[in-house]
Amino acid sequence: MLPIDPAGSAMWTSSSLDTFSKDIAISYSQDGRLRAWTAAIDSDETAVKWLVTSTVETGIKDPSLASASSIRKTALVDGSMTGLTIWDMRSGQLEHSVQYTELELIRDLDWSSTPDDQAILAVGFPHQVVMLAQMRYDYLNAGAAWAPIRSINIKDSTPHPIGDSTWLGSGNLLIGAGNQLFIYDKSVDPSSNTISGLALPEHKHGNPDLFDLITILNGPLPLFHPQFISQCILAGKVDQAQKILQGLCKALKFFTDGDTLDNFVSLSPDIFTVEAQQTLNGGTLDYRARYGDADDETKPHIEEVAASLNETLSQLSIPQLSSQEQMHLADMIDCVSTVIKHQRSMDENATRYLLFFRQHMIRKSQTPPKRAGITYREIVWAYHSGSQDILVDLTSRQFQNRMLWADARDCGLFMWINDVNALRAQLETIARNEYAKTDEKNPIDCSLYYLALRKKNVLVGLWRMAAWNREQASTQRLLSNNFQEARWKTAALKNAYALLGKRRFEYAAAFFLLAGNLQDAVNVCLHHIRDLQLAVAIARVYEGDDGSVLRLLLTDKVLPQAALEGDRWLATWAFWMLGKRDLALRCLISPIHTLLDTLESPKMQARSYLANDPAL
């Protein structure tokens, strides 16, 4: 058992004993169980009573070092003394995980905090101290919750290794090495690689000290920050998002570099507490209460605001935003404008999906995307939308109505369309587009899709026109046979396995379908092509949503993967597809692995704060 590091907290005494009392000690066990303790003095019995306030199962075996702060953050070092994790004891969430090299054994952990209770952790190595600071939870971009902000290396000052270090109340760090003491003040170097990688607002790069820097990284957001506007859309506050953009447009009208900009852009906080004027009528937004019968008067207005803002943002630097955040704000303005333009004909879930789909497409066009496609979060919103026809039309238009399979996977189309007939129609469209995507028009490119649709005759016709292909004659002869007969099923299977050996995986899956073996085709998609969405699409189109292969795929592959990774969005989608709506709701608040019959322990990332997205 270890005492809580009291840095930043005032002295206190308490006679009450409950889980809301301040922690004064932590303990950890060999199997990685963390416990936080509080205590109260019983003056009558002249004794100290102890109570466990929280317990966290970290899964880290034989930890070597631990330290906790007064704001319920705990750092834990693994047995090799190279792996560091930071946990929130209130929620039991993993906030940070980093692995150092074997030459950098962690020797010491020291906590401090800023005047507004933001935590700082000093990680001590034999000749170096690295300071880690809290960051904002960034659920939308899966951002880091902690980041290094300063590194102190004493090798140039002394040959002695660091014996101990401690924080002083002023934010200075005291380091002892041999018979020497070193005091480092709270100034930071904005030009260092560590700081420059954090993409701070340019005007803050003057001489920020340690506390200023952490306030920027984890302080309140201005209303016009792209993360805040995104959360407005997620919360169904489209009207408030529009007012923020209008307020920002007005505030920037006479703004010049060097001016201060109000974080609230002259808006009252009441706009977020008063019930929104827009109402929901049978799942469709009713705007007549706000705009009377003025048909499309609002559309040009928001488009004008968006155009004006993006022109201004290309010329000015906003003090509260980094250059990257300002670029994301410009993208967000474009996305919100698109959403508002279409929201009369969409429900809230469709609005959420469209916002982030549009944002993904904009970022994809600017730089190589960090992740392929949208997340399962957006897929779930579209899946539960009652405006899927409109979403299909808008997503298709994004690809000039020439959607290929890679595009469909990018927008999660075959996981969120509910109507199987609409699903088959979309796959047939993709099959035609895949066939026509090259000048030579190769039937191999669309074979998997047409065979999933059970349209072998269409494929035969396409092969008839592929005179340039050296496989034409043999393929035509094979396809002309009746694959209900055992001998031709066997022939198709032999071709499928031969194609696997040649690493022509998609074509191999097509021949498995030709032999009527859906399960093997799905396995090829999963294990060789590594495309879960393709496996789901083929299973749904080939045998419908009640088919045994799809249910086996969801039960044996999708749900265990969701449990292993802590992906609540994927889990709720899979349970809903299986018709288990009670579990689809329970997995949003309970650990997924507790709802499954699985012996496999979840990965470390399943305990991450990202698994508890507030949009759930």
Short mmCIF file of N, CA and C in Angstrom, two decimals, residues 348-483:
data_model
loop_
_atom_site.label_atom_id
_atom_site.label_comp_id
_atom_site.label_asym_id
_atom_site.label_seq_id
_atom_site.Cartn_x
_atom_site.Cartn_y
_atom_site.Cartn_z
N GLU A 348 -32.39 12.51 -37.11
CA GLU A 348 -31.14 12.89 -36.41
C GLU A 348 -30.01 11.91 -36.68
N ASN A 349 -30.31 10.62 -36.74
CA ASN A 349 -29.25 9.65 -36.98
C ASN A 349 -28.63 9.83 -38.36
N ALA A 350 -29.47 10.13 -39.34
CA ALA A 350 -28.94 10.39 -40.68
C ALA A 350 -28.09 11.65 -40.69
N THR A 351 -28.51 12.66 -39.92
CA THR A 351 -27.74 13.90 -39.80
C THR A 351 -26.36 13.63 -39.24
N ARG A 352 -26.30 12.81 -38.19
CA ARG A 352 -25.00 12.49 -37.57
C ARG A 352 -24.10 11.76 -38.58
N TYR A 353 -24.69 10.78 -39.25
CA TYR A 353 -23.89 10.03 -40.22
C TYR A 353 -23.36 10.95 -41.32
N LEU A 354 -24.24 11.77 -41.87
CA LEU A 354 -23.85 12.62 -42.99
C LEU A 354 -22.74 13.58 -42.60
N LEU A 355 -22.79 14.12 -41.38
CA LEU A 355 -21.75 15.05 -40.94
C LEU A 355 -20.37 14.40 -40.99
N PHE A 356 -20.26 13.21 -40.40
CA PHE A 356 -18.94 12.59 -40.28
C PHE A 356 -18.52 11.90 -41.58
N PHE A 357 -19.49 11.46 -42.38
CA PHE A 357 -19.13 10.95 -43.70
C PHE A 357 -18.56 12.06 -44.56
N ARG A 358 -19.22 13.20 -44.55
CA ARG A 358 -18.75 14.35 -45.32
C ARG A 358 -17.37 14.80 -44.82
N GLN A 359 -17.18 14.81 -43.50
CA GLN A 359 -15.89 15.20 -42.93
C GLN A 359 -14.80 14.23 -43.36
N HIS A 360 -15.11 12.94 -43.34
CA HIS A 360 -14.13 11.93 -43.76
C HIS A 360 -13.73 12.13 -45.22
N MET A 361 -14.71 12.40 -46.08
CA MET A 361 -14.42 12.56 -47.50
C MET A 361 -13.57 13.82 -47.75
N ILE A 362 -13.83 14.89 -47.00
CA ILE A 362 -13.03 16.11 -47.17
C ILE A 362 -11.59 15.86 -46.75
N ARG A 363 -11.40 15.24 -45.59
CA ARG A 363 -10.04 14.98 -45.11
C ARG A 363 -9.31 13.99 -46.02
N LYS A 364 -10.06 13.04 -46.55
CA LYS A 364 -9.46 12.05 -47.45
C LYS A 364 -8.94 12.72 -48.72
N SER A 365 -9.62 13.76 -49.17
CA SER A 365 -9.19 14.46 -50.38
C SER A 365 -7.99 15.37 -50.13
N GLN A 366 -7.75 15.72 -48.86
CA GLN A 366 -6.66 16.65 -48.54
C GLN A 366 -5.36 15.91 -48.26
N THR A 367 -5.44 14.89 -47.42
CA THR A 367 -4.25 14.14 -47.02
C THR A 367 -4.61 12.66 -46.96
N PRO A 368 -3.63 11.78 -47.04
CA PRO A 368 -3.94 10.35 -46.86
C PRO A 368 -4.59 10.13 -45.50
N PRO A 369 -5.77 9.47 -45.46
CA PRO A 369 -6.48 9.30 -44.19
C PRO A 369 -5.71 8.41 -43.22
N LYS A 370 -5.86 8.73 -41.92
CA LYS A 370 -5.20 7.92 -40.89
C LYS A 370 -5.88 6.56 -40.75
N ARG A 371 -7.17 6.51 -41.07
CA ARG A 371 -7.89 5.24 -40.97
C ARG A 371 -8.70 5.04 -42.24
N ALA A 372 -8.94 3.79 -42.58
CA ALA A 372 -9.70 3.48 -43.79
C ALA A 372 -11.18 3.52 -43.49
N GLY A 373 -11.88 4.45 -44.11
CA GLY A 373 -13.33 4.50 -43.97
C GLY A 373 -13.80 5.12 -42.66
N ILE A 374 -15.10 5.25 -42.56
CA ILE A 374 -15.70 5.77 -41.35
C ILE A 374 -15.71 4.70 -40.27
N THR A 375 -16.05 5.07 -39.06
CA THR A 375 -16.01 4.13 -37.95
C THR A 375 -17.35 3.42 -37.79
N TYR A 376 -17.35 2.40 -36.93
CA TYR A 376 -18.61 1.69 -36.66
C TYR A 376 -19.62 2.59 -35.95
N ARG A 377 -19.15 3.65 -35.32
CA ARG A 377 -20.07 4.61 -34.70
C ARG A 377 -21.01 5.20 -35.76
N GLU A 378 -20.43 5.68 -36.87
CA GLU A 378 -21.26 6.26 -37.93
C GLU A 378 -22.14 5.20 -38.58
N ILE A 379 -21.60 3.98 -38.73
CA ILE A 379 -22.38 2.90 -39.32
C ILE A 379 -23.62 2.60 -38.49
N VAL A 380 -23.47 2.62 -37.16
CA VAL A 380 -24.63 2.35 -36.29
C VAL A 380 -25.68 3.45 -36.43
N TRP A 381 -25.25 4.70 -36.53
CA TRP A 381 -26.23 5.79 -36.70
C TRP A 381 -27.02 5.60 -37.99
N ALA A 382 -26.31 5.31 -39.08
CA ALA A 382 -26.99 5.11 -40.35
C ALA A 382 -27.90 3.88 -40.31
N TYR A 383 -27.45 2.84 -39.61
CA TYR A 383 -28.23 1.60 -39.49
C TYR A 383 -29.57 1.85 -38.81
N HIS A 384 -29.59 2.75 -37.84
CA HIS A 384 -30.83 3.04 -37.09
C HIS A 384 -31.58 4.24 -37.67
N SER A 385 -31.16 4.72 -38.82
CA SER A 385 -31.84 5.86 -39.44
C SER A 385 -33.07 5.40 -40.22
N GLY A 386 -34.08 6.24 -40.22
CA GLY A 386 -35.25 5.99 -41.05
C GLY A 386 -35.18 6.71 -42.37
N SER A 387 -34.03 7.31 -42.67
CA SER A 387 -33.86 8.07 -43.91
C SER A 387 -32.77 7.45 -44.79
N GLN A 388 -32.75 6.12 -44.85
CA GLN A 388 -31.66 5.45 -45.55
C GLN A 388 -31.68 5.68 -47.06
N ASP A 389 -32.86 5.83 -47.65
CA ASP A 389 -32.93 6.07 -49.10
C ASP A 389 -32.18 7.36 -49.46
N ILE A 390 -32.37 8.38 -48.62
CA ILE A 390 -31.70 9.66 -48.88
C ILE A 390 -30.20 9.52 -48.67
N LEU A 391 -29.80 8.79 -47.62
CA LEU A 391 -28.37 8.59 -47.36
C LEU A 391 -27.70 7.83 -48.51
N VAL A 392 -28.38 6.80 -49.02
CA VAL A 392 -27.82 6.04 -50.15
C VAL A 392 -27.61 6.96 -51.34
N ASP A 393 -28.59 7.81 -51.60
CA ASP A 393 -28.49 8.73 -52.73
C ASP A 393 -27.34 9.72 -52.54
N LEU A 394 -27.21 10.28 -51.32
CA LEU A 394 -26.16 11.27 -51.06
C LEU A 394 -24.77 10.65 -51.13
N THR A 395 -24.63 9.45 -50.58
CA THR A 395 -23.32 8.79 -50.62
C THR A 395 -22.96 8.38 -52.05
N SER A 396 -23.94 7.94 -52.82
CA SER A 396 -23.67 7.56 -54.21
C SER A 396 -23.24 8.78 -55.02
N ARG A 397 -23.90 9.92 -54.78
CA ARG A 397 -23.54 11.13 -55.50
C ARG A 397 -22.13 11.60 -55.15
N GLN A 398 -21.69 11.29 -53.93
CA GLN A 398 -20.33 11.65 -53.52
C GLN A 398 -19.29 10.98 -54.42
N PHE A 399 -19.65 9.80 -54.97
CA PHE A 399 -18.75 9.06 -55.87
C PHE A 399 -19.21 9.15 -57.33
N GLN A 400 -19.97 10.23 -57.65
CA GLN A 400 -20.46 10.48 -59.01
C GLN A 400 -21.26 9.30 -59.55
N ASN A 401 -21.99 8.60 -58.66
CA ASN A 401 -22.82 7.45 -59.02
C ASN A 401 -22.02 6.35 -59.72
N ARG A 402 -20.74 6.28 -59.40
CA ARG A 402 -19.88 5.22 -59.94
C ARG A 402 -19.19 4.50 -58.78
N MET A 403 -19.96 4.17 -57.78
CA MET A 403 -19.40 3.58 -56.56
C MET A 403 -18.81 2.20 -56.83
N LEU A 404 -17.55 2.03 -56.43
CA LEU A 404 -16.88 0.74 -56.47
C LEU A 404 -16.95 0.10 -55.09
N TRP A 405 -16.45 -1.14 -54.98
CA TRP A 405 -16.52 -1.79 -53.68
C TRP A 405 -15.70 -1.02 -52.63
N ALA A 406 -14.53 -0.53 -53.01
CA ALA A 406 -13.70 0.22 -52.05
C ALA A 406 -14.45 1.43 -51.51
N ASP A 407 -15.25 2.07 -52.36
CA ASP A 407 -16.04 3.22 -51.93
C ASP A 407 -17.15 2.79 -50.98
N ALA A 408 -17.82 1.69 -51.32
CA ALA A 408 -18.91 1.19 -50.47
C ALA A 408 -18.38 0.80 -49.10
N ARG A 409 -17.19 0.20 -49.07
CA ARG A 409 -16.58 -0.15 -47.78
C ARG A 409 -16.22 1.12 -47.01
N ASP A 410 -15.79 2.13 -47.72
CA ASP A 410 -15.41 3.39 -47.10
C ASP A 410 -16.56 4.03 -46.34
N CYS A 411 -17.79 3.87 -46.86
CA CYS A 411 -18.94 4.48 -46.19
C CYS A 411 -19.78 3.46 -45.43
N GLY A 412 -19.32 2.21 -45.33
CA GLY A 412 -20.01 1.19 -44.54
C GLY A 412 -21.37 0.81 -45.08
N LEU A 413 -21.59 1.01 -46.37
CA LEU A 413 -22.93 0.89 -46.96
C LEU A 413 -23.60 -0.45 -46.70
N PHE A 414 -22.85 -1.54 -46.84
CA PHE A 414 -23.47 -2.87 -46.76
C PHE A 414 -23.62 -3.37 -45.33
N MET A 415 -23.24 -2.53 -44.37
CA MET A 415 -23.51 -2.87 -42.97
C MET A 415 -24.71 -2.09 -42.45
N TRP A 416 -25.04 -0.96 -43.08
CA TRP A 416 -26.14 -0.17 -42.49
C TRP A 416 -27.43 -0.16 -43.29
N ILE A 417 -27.44 -0.63 -44.54
CA ILE A 417 -28.71 -0.72 -45.26
C ILE A 417 -29.54 -1.86 -44.66
N ASN A 418 -30.76 -1.56 -44.28
CA ASN A 418 -31.63 -2.55 -43.64
C ASN A 418 -32.37 -3.44 -44.63
N ASP A 419 -32.84 -2.85 -45.71
CA ASP A 419 -33.65 -3.56 -46.70
C ASP A 419 -32.75 -4.43 -47.57
N VAL A 420 -32.94 -5.75 -47.51
CA VAL A 420 -32.08 -6.67 -48.25
C VAL A 420 -32.25 -6.48 -49.75
N ASN A 421 -33.46 -6.15 -50.20
CA ASN A 421 -33.67 -5.90 -51.63
C ASN A 421 -32.87 -4.68 -52.09
N ALA A 422 -32.86 -3.62 -51.27
CA ALA A 422 -32.05 -2.44 -51.59
C ALA A 422 -30.57 -2.80 -51.56
N LEU A 423 -30.19 -3.70 -50.66
CA LEU A 423 -28.81 -4.15 -50.55
C LEU A 423 -28.38 -4.85 -51.84
N ARG A 424 -29.26 -5.73 -52.34
CA ARG A 424 -28.93 -6.45 -53.58
C ARG A 424 -28.85 -5.50 -54.77
N ALA A 425 -29.74 -4.51 -54.79
CA ALA A 425 -29.70 -3.53 -55.88
C ALA A 425 -28.38 -2.76 -55.86
N GLN A 426 -27.91 -2.40 -54.66
CA GLN A 426 -26.64 -1.68 -54.56
C GLN A 426 -25.47 -2.55 -54.98
N LEU A 427 -25.50 -3.83 -54.62
CA LEU A 427 -24.39 -4.71 -55.00
C LEU A 427 -24.37 -4.93 -56.51
N GLU A 428 -25.55 -4.97 -57.12
CA GLU A 428 -25.59 -5.11 -58.58
C GLU A 428 -25.01 -3.86 -59.25
N THR A 429 -25.31 -2.69 -58.69
CA THR A 429 -24.73 -1.45 -59.21
C THR A 429 -23.21 -1.48 -59.09
N ILE A 430 -22.71 -1.95 -57.95
CA ILE A 430 -21.26 -2.04 -57.75
C ILE A 430 -20.65 -3.04 -58.72
N ALA A 431 -21.35 -4.15 -58.96
CA ALA A 431 -20.85 -5.15 -59.92
C ALA A 431 -20.69 -4.54 -61.30
N ARG A 432 -21.68 -3.75 -61.73
CA ARG A 432 -21.59 -3.09 -63.04
C ARG A 432 -20.43 -2.10 -63.08
N ASN A 433 -20.28 -1.34 -61.99
CA ASN A 433 -19.20 -0.34 -61.94
C ASN A 433 -17.82 -1.00 -61.90
N GLU A 434 -17.70 -2.11 -61.18
CA GLU A 434 -16.42 -2.83 -61.14
C GLU A 434 -16.07 -3.37 -62.52
N TYR A 435 -17.08 -3.84 -63.24
CA TYR A 435 -16.84 -4.37 -64.59
C TYR A 435 -16.39 -3.27 -65.54
N ALA A 436 -16.98 -2.09 -65.40
CA ALA A 436 -16.71 -1.00 -66.34
C ALA A 436 -15.58 -0.07 -65.90
N LYS A 437 -14.89 -0.39 -64.80
CA LYS A 437 -13.91 0.57 -64.26
C LYS A 437 -12.65 0.66 -65.11
N THR A 438 -12.37 -0.35 -65.93
CA THR A 438 -11.21 -0.31 -66.82
C THR A 438 -11.68 -0.34 -68.27
N ASP A 439 -10.83 0.10 -69.16
CA ASP A 439 -11.19 0.13 -70.58
C ASP A 439 -11.41 -1.27 -71.14
N GLU A 440 -10.66 -2.24 -70.59
CA GLU A 440 -10.77 -3.60 -71.14
C GLU A 440 -12.02 -4.33 -70.64
N LYS A 441 -12.64 -3.84 -69.53
CA LYS A 441 -13.86 -4.43 -68.97
C LYS A 441 -13.67 -5.92 -68.69
N ASN A 442 -13.04 -6.18 -67.56
CA ASN A 442 -12.66 -7.54 -67.18
C ASN A 442 -13.75 -8.19 -66.35
N PRO A 443 -14.33 -9.31 -66.78
CA PRO A 443 -15.38 -9.99 -66.00
C PRO A 443 -14.90 -10.52 -64.65
N ILE A 444 -13.60 -10.73 -64.53
CA ILE A 444 -13.06 -11.23 -63.26
C ILE A 444 -13.32 -10.22 -62.14
N ASP A 445 -13.28 -8.93 -62.47
CA ASP A 445 -13.44 -7.88 -61.46
C ASP A 445 -14.82 -7.91 -60.80
N CYS A 446 -15.83 -8.43 -61.51
CA CYS A 446 -17.19 -8.40 -60.98
C CYS A 446 -17.74 -9.79 -60.67
N SER A 447 -16.92 -10.83 -60.83
CA SER A 447 -17.41 -12.20 -60.66
C SER A 447 -17.98 -12.46 -59.27
N LEU A 448 -17.26 -12.03 -58.25
CA LEU A 448 -17.69 -12.29 -56.88
C LEU A 448 -19.06 -11.68 -56.61
N TYR A 449 -19.29 -10.48 -57.10
CA TYR A 449 -20.54 -9.78 -56.81
C TYR A 449 -21.73 -10.40 -57.55
N TYR A 450 -21.54 -10.75 -58.83
CA TYR A 450 -22.64 -11.37 -59.57
C TYR A 450 -22.97 -12.76 -59.05
N LEU A 451 -21.96 -13.51 -58.62
CA LEU A 451 -22.23 -14.84 -58.08
C LEU A 451 -22.87 -14.75 -56.70
N ALA A 452 -22.53 -13.70 -55.93
CA ALA A 452 -23.22 -13.49 -54.65
C ALA A 452 -24.69 -13.18 -54.89
N LEU A 453 -24.98 -12.52 -56.01
CA LEU A 453 -26.37 -12.20 -56.38
C LEU A 453 -27.06 -13.39 -57.06
N ARG A 454 -26.32 -14.48 -57.24
CA ARG A 454 -26.83 -15.68 -57.93
C ARG A 454 -27.20 -15.36 -59.38
N LYS A 455 -26.41 -14.52 -60.02
CA LYS A 455 -26.67 -14.14 -61.41
C LYS A 455 -25.53 -14.64 -62.29
N LYS A 456 -25.42 -15.95 -62.33
CA LYS A 456 -24.36 -16.55 -63.13
C LYS A 456 -24.55 -16.24 -64.61
N ASN A 457 -25.81 -16.17 -65.07
CA ASN A 457 -26.07 -15.94 -66.50
C ASN A 457 -25.54 -14.59 -66.97
N VAL A 458 -25.63 -13.57 -66.09
CA VAL A 458 -25.06 -12.26 -66.45
C VAL A 458 -23.56 -12.38 -66.63
N LEU A 459 -22.93 -13.14 -65.75
CA LEU A 459 -21.48 -13.33 -65.83
C LEU A 459 -21.10 -14.07 -67.11
N VAL A 460 -21.91 -15.06 -67.49
CA VAL A 460 -21.65 -15.79 -68.73
C VAL A 460 -21.69 -14.83 -69.93
N GLY A 461 -22.66 -13.92 -69.93
CA GLY A 461 -22.76 -12.95 -71.02
C GLY A 461 -21.56 -12.02 -71.08
N LEU A 462 -21.05 -11.62 -69.93
CA LEU A 462 -19.88 -10.75 -69.90
C LEU A 462 -18.63 -11.47 -70.41
N TRP A 463 -18.51 -12.74 -70.06
CA TRP A 463 -17.36 -13.51 -70.54
C TRP A 463 -17.42 -13.69 -72.05
N ARG A 464 -18.64 -13.75 -72.59
CA ARG A 464 -18.79 -13.92 -74.03
C ARG A 464 -18.18 -12.74 -74.80
N MET A 465 -18.17 -11.57 -74.16
CA MET A 465 -17.63 -10.37 -74.81
C MET A 465 -16.15 -10.15 -74.51
N ALA A 466 -15.54 -10.98 -73.67
CA ALA A 466 -14.15 -10.79 -73.25
C ALA A 466 -13.21 -11.59 -74.12
N ALA A 467 -13.26 -11.37 -75.43
CA ALA A 467 -12.44 -12.14 -76.37
C ALA A 467 -10.94 -11.91 -76.13
N TRP A 468 -10.57 -10.79 -75.57
CA TRP A 468 -9.17 -10.46 -75.34
C TRP A 468 -8.55 -11.28 -74.20
N ASN A 469 -9.40 -11.84 -73.32
CA ASN A 469 -8.92 -12.54 -72.13
C ASN A 469 -8.55 -13.98 -72.47
N ARG A 470 -7.35 -14.40 -72.14
CA ARG A 470 -6.89 -15.75 -72.48
C ARG A 470 -7.63 -16.83 -71.69
N GLU A 471 -8.33 -16.42 -70.61
CA GLU A 471 -9.09 -17.40 -69.83
C GLU A 471 -10.53 -17.53 -70.33
N GLN A 472 -10.86 -16.83 -71.43
CA GLN A 472 -12.26 -16.80 -71.86
C GLN A 472 -12.81 -18.18 -72.19
N ALA A 473 -12.13 -18.92 -73.02
CA ALA A 473 -12.67 -20.20 -73.50
C ALA A 473 -12.88 -21.18 -72.36
N SER A 474 -11.87 -21.35 -71.51
CA SER A 474 -11.99 -22.31 -70.41
C SER A 474 -13.05 -21.88 -69.40
N THR A 475 -13.14 -20.58 -69.14
CA THR A 475 -14.13 -20.10 -68.17
C THR A 475 -15.54 -20.26 -68.71
N GLN A 476 -15.72 -19.98 -70.02
CA GLN A 476 -17.05 -20.14 -70.62
C GLN A 476 -17.50 -21.59 -70.57
N ARG A 477 -16.58 -22.50 -70.87
CA ARG A 477 -16.93 -23.93 -70.82
C ARG A 477 -17.35 -24.34 -69.42
N LEU A 478 -16.60 -23.84 -68.44
CA LEU A 478 -16.91 -24.21 -67.05
C LEU A 478 -18.25 -23.64 -66.61
N LEU A 479 -18.50 -22.38 -66.91
CA LEU A 479 -19.72 -21.72 -66.47
C LEU A 479 -20.97 -22.26 -67.15
N SER A 480 -20.80 -22.93 -68.29
CA SER A 480 -21.96 -23.45 -69.01
C SER A 480 -22.55 -24.69 -68.35
N ASN A 481 -21.89 -25.21 -67.32
CA ASN A 481 -22.34 -26.44 -66.67
C ASN A 481 -23.34 -26.16 -65.55
N ASN A 482 -23.98 -27.23 -65.11
CA ASN A 482 -24.97 -27.16 -64.03
C ASN A 482 -24.25 -27.43 -62.70
N PHE A 483 -24.15 -26.41 -61.88
CA PHE A 483 -23.40 -26.55 -60.63
C PHE A 483 -24.25 -27.09 -59.48
#
